[in-house]
PDB file of C-alpha atoms in Angstrom:
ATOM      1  CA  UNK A1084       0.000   0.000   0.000  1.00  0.00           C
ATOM      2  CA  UNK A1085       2.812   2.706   0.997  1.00  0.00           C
ATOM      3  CA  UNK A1086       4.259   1.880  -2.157  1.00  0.00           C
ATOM      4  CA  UNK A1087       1.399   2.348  -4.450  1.00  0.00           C
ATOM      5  CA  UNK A1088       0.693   5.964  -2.778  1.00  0.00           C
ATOM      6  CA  UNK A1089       4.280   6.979  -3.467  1.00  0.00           C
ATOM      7  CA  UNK A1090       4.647   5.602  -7.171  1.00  0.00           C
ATOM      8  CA  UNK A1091       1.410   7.996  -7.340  1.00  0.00           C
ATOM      9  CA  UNK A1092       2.845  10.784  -5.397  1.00  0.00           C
ATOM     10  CA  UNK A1093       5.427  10.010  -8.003  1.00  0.00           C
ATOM     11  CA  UNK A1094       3.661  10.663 -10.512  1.00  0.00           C
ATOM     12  CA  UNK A1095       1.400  13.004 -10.269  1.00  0.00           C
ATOM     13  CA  UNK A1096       4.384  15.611  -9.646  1.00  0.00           C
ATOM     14  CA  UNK A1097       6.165  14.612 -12.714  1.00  0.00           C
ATOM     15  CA  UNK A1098       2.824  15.302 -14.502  1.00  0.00           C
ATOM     16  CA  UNK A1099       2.325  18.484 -12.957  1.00  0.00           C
ATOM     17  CA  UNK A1100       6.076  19.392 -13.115  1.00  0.00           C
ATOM     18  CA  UNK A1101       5.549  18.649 -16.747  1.00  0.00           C
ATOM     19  CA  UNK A1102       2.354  20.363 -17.303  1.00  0.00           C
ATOM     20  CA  UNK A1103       3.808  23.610 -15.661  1.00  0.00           C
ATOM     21  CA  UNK A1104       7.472  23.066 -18.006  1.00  0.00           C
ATOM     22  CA  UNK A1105       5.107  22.995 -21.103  1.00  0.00           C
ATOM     23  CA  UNK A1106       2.712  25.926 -20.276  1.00  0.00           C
ATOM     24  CA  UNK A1107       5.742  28.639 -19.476  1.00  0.00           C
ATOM     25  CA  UNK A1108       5.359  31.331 -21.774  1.00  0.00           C
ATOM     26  CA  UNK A1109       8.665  31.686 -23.358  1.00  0.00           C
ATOM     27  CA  UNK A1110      10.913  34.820 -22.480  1.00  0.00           C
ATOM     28  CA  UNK A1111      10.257  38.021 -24.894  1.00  0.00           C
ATOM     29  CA  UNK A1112      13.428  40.496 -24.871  1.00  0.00           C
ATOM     30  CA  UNK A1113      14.357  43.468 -26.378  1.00  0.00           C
ATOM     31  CA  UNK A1114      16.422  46.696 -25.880  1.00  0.00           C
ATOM     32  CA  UNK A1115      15.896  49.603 -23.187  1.00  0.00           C
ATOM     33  CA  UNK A1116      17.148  53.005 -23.660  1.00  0.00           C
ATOM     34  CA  UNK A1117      17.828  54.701 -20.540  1.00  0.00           C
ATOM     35  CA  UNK A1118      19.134  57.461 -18.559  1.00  0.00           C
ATOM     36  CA  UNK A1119      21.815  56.384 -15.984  1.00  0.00           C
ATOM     37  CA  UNK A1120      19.954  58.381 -13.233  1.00  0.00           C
ATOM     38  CA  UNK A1121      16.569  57.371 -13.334  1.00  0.00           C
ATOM     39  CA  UNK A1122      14.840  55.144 -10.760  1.00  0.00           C
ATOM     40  CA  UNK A1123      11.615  55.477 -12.086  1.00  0.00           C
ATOM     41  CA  UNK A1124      13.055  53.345 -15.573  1.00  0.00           C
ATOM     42  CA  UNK A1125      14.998  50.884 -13.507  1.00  0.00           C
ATOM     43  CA  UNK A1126      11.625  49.914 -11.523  1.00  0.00           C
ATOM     44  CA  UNK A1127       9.724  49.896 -14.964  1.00  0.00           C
ATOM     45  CA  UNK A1128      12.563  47.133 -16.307  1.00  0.00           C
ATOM     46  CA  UNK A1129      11.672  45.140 -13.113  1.00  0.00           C
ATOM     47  CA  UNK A1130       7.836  45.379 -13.917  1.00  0.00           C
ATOM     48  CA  UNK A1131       8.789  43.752 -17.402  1.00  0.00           C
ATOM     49  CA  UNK A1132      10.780  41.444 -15.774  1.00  0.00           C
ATOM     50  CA  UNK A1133       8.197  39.851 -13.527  1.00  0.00           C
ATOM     51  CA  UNK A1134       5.874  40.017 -16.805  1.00  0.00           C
ATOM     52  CA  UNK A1135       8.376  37.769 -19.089  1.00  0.00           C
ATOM     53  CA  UNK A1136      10.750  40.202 -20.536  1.00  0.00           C
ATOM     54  CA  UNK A1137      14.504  40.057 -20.410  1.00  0.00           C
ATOM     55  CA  UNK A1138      15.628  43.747 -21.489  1.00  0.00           C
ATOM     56  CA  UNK A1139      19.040  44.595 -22.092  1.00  0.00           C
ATOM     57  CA  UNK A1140      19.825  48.586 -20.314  1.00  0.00           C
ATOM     58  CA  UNK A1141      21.794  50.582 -22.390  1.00  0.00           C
ATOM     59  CA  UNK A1142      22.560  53.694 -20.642  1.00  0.00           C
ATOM     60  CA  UNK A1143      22.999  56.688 -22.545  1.00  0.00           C
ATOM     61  CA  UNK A1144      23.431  60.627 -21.320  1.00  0.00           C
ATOM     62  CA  UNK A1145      21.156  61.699 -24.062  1.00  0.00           C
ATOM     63  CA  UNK A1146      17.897  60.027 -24.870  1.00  0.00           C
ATOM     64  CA  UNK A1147      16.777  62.434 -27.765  1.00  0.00           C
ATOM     65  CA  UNK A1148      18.697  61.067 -30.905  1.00  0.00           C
ATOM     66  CA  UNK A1149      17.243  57.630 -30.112  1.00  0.00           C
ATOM     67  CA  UNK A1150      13.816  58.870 -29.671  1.00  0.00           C
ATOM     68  CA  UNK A1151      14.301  60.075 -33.247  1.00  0.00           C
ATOM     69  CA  UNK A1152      15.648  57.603 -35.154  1.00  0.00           C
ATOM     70  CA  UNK A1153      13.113  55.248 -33.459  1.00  0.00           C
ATOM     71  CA  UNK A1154       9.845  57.834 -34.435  1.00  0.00           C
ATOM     72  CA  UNK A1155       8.851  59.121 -30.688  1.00  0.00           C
ATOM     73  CA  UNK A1156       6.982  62.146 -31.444  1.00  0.00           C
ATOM     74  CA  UNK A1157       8.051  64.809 -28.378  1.00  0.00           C
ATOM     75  CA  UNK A1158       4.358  65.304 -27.387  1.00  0.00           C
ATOM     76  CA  UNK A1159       4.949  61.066 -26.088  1.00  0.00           C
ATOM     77  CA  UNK A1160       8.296  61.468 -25.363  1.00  0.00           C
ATOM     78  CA  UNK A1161       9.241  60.052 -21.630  1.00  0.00           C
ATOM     79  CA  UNK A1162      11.790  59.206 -19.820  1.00  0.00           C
ATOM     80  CA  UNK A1163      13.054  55.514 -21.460  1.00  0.00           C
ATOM     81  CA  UNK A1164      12.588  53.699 -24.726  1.00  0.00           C
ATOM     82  CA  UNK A1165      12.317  50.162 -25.887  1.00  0.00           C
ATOM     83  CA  UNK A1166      13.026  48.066 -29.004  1.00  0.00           C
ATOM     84  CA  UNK A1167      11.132  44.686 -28.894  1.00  0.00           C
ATOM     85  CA  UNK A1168      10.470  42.497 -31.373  1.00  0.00           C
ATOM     86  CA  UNK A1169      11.037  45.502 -34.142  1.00  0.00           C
ATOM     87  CA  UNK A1170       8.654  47.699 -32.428  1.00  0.00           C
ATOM     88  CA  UNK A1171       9.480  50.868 -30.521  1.00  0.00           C
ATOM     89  CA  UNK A1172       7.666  51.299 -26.562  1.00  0.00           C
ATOM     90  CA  UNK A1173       7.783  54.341 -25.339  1.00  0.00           C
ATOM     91  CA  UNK A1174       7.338  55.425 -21.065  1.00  0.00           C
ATOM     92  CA  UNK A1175       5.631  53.333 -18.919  1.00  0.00           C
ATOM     93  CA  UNK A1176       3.608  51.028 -20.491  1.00  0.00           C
ATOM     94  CA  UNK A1177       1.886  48.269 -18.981  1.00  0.00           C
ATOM     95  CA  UNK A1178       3.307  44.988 -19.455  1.00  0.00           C
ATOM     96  CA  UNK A1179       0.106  43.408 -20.480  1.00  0.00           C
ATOM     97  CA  UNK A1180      -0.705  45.847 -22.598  1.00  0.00           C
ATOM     98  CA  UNK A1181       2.745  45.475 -25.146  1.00  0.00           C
ATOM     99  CA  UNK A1182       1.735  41.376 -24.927  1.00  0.00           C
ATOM    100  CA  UNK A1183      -0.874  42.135 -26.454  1.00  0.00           C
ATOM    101  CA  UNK A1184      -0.088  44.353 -29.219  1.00  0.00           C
ATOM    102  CA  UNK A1185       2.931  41.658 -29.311  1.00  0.00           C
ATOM    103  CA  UNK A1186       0.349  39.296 -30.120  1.00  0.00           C
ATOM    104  CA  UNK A1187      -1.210  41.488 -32.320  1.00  0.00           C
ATOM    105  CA  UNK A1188       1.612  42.155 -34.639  1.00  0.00           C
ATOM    106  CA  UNK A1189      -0.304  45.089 -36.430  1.00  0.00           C
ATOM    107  CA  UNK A1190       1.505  46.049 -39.970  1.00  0.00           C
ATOM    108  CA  UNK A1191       0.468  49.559 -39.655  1.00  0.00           C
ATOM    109  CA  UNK A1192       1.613  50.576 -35.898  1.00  0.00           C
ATOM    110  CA  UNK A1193       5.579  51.170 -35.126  1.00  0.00           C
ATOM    111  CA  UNK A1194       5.065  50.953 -31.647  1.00  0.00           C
ATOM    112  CA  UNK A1195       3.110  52.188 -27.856  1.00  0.00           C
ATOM    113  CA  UNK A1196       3.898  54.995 -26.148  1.00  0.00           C
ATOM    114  CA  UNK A1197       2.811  56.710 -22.652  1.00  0.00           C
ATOM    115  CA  UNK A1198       3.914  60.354 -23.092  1.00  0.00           C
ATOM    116  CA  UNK A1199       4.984  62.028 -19.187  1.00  0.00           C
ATOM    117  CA  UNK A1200       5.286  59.546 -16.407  1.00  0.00           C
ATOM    118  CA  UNK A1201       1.569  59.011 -14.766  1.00  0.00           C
ATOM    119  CA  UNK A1202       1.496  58.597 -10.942  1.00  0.00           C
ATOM    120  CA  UNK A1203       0.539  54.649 -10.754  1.00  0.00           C
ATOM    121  CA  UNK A1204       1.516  53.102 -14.095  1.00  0.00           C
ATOM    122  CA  UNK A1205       4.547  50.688 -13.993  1.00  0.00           C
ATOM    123  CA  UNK A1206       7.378  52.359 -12.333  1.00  0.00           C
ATOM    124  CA  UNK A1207       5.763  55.286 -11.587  1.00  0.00           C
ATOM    125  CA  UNK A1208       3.928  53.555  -8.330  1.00  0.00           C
ATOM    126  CA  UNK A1209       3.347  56.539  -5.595  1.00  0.00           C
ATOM    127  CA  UNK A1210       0.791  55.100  -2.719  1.00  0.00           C
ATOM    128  CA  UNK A1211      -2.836  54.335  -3.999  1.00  0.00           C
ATOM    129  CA  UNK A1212      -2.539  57.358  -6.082  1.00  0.00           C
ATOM    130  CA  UNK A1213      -3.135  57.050  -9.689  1.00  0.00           C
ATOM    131  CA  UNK A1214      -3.429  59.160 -12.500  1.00  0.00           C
ATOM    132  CA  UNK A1215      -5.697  58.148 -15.428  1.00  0.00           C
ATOM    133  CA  UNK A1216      -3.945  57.702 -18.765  1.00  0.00           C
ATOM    134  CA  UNK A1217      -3.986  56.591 -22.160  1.00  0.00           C
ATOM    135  CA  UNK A1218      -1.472  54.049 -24.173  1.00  0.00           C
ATOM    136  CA  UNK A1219      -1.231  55.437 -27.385  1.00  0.00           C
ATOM    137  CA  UNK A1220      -0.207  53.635 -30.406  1.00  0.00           C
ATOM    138  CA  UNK A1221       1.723  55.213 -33.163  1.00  0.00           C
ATOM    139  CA  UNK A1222       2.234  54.571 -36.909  1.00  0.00           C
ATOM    140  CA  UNK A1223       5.318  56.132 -39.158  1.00  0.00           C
ATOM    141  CA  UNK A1224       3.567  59.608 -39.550  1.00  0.00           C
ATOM    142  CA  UNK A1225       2.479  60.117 -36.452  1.00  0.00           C
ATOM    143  CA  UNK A1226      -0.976  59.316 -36.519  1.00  0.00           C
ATOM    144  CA  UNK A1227      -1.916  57.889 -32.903  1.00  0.00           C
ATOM    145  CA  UNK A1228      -4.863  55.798 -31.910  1.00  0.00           C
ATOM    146  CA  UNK A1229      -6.028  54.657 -27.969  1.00  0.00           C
ATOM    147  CA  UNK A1230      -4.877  51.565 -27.415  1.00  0.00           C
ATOM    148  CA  UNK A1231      -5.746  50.953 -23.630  1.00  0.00           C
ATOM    149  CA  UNK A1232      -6.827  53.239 -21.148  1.00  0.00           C
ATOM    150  CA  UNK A1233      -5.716  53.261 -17.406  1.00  0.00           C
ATOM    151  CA  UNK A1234      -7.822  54.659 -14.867  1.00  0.00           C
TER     152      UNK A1234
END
């Protein structure tokens, strides 16, 4: 008897050790642009992080040239920028919300952005405060569409 219930112990944890290998979503990563100074950016990395994305820092004095060559418009400019999977994020956007336009893959869009830094969105955490804000995204000449809203 003591060995049947531990051949089953056995095996239900290989089947649920197996079940929980197979169902892993796999890592996403990408490129952040960031100021060495900024907390705020560091803590929005670790939000990412805990959401299934391995970003590489680089740290750079100036953020503007990068913001251009990658299409930021200034008016949703912030304070760090991201290259994932050919697509530019821009601020502090909600993991969830770049999985899904991941998912997506939309032909006409270049990327998200959150222009400013919103009390409450990822990185930005102060309290229970929260500002309400909209991820935007962005096509190649600058036309913008909602694409989540965060109250």
């Amino acid at each position: 008897m003591i060995i049947k219930h531990t051949l089953l112990t056995c095996a239900l944890f290989i089947s649920a050790t197996t079940v929980a290998a197979t169902t892993t979503s796999p890592i996403i990563k990408g490129t952040n642009y960031l100021s060495p100074y900024c907390g705020c950016c560091k803590e929005w990395v670790a939000h990412m992080k805990d959401n299934g994305f391995e970003l590489e820092n680089v740290y750079q004095e100036n953020l503007t040239p990068t913001k251009i060559k990658l299409g930021v418009l200034p008016e949703y400019a912030s304070c760090h920028t991201a290259q994932i999977e050919g697509y530019t994020f821009e601020g502090h956007i909600p993991a969830a919300d770049i999985k899904r336009f991941l998912a997506s893959k939309p032909t006409r869009m270049k990327g998200l952005a959150v222009g400013g830094m919103p009390v409450g969105s990822p990185g930005m955490e102060y309290g229970d405060q929260k500002d309400s804000y909209n991820v935007v995204a962005f096509d190649d000449k600058g036309r913008t569409m909602v694409w989540a809203q965060h109250n």
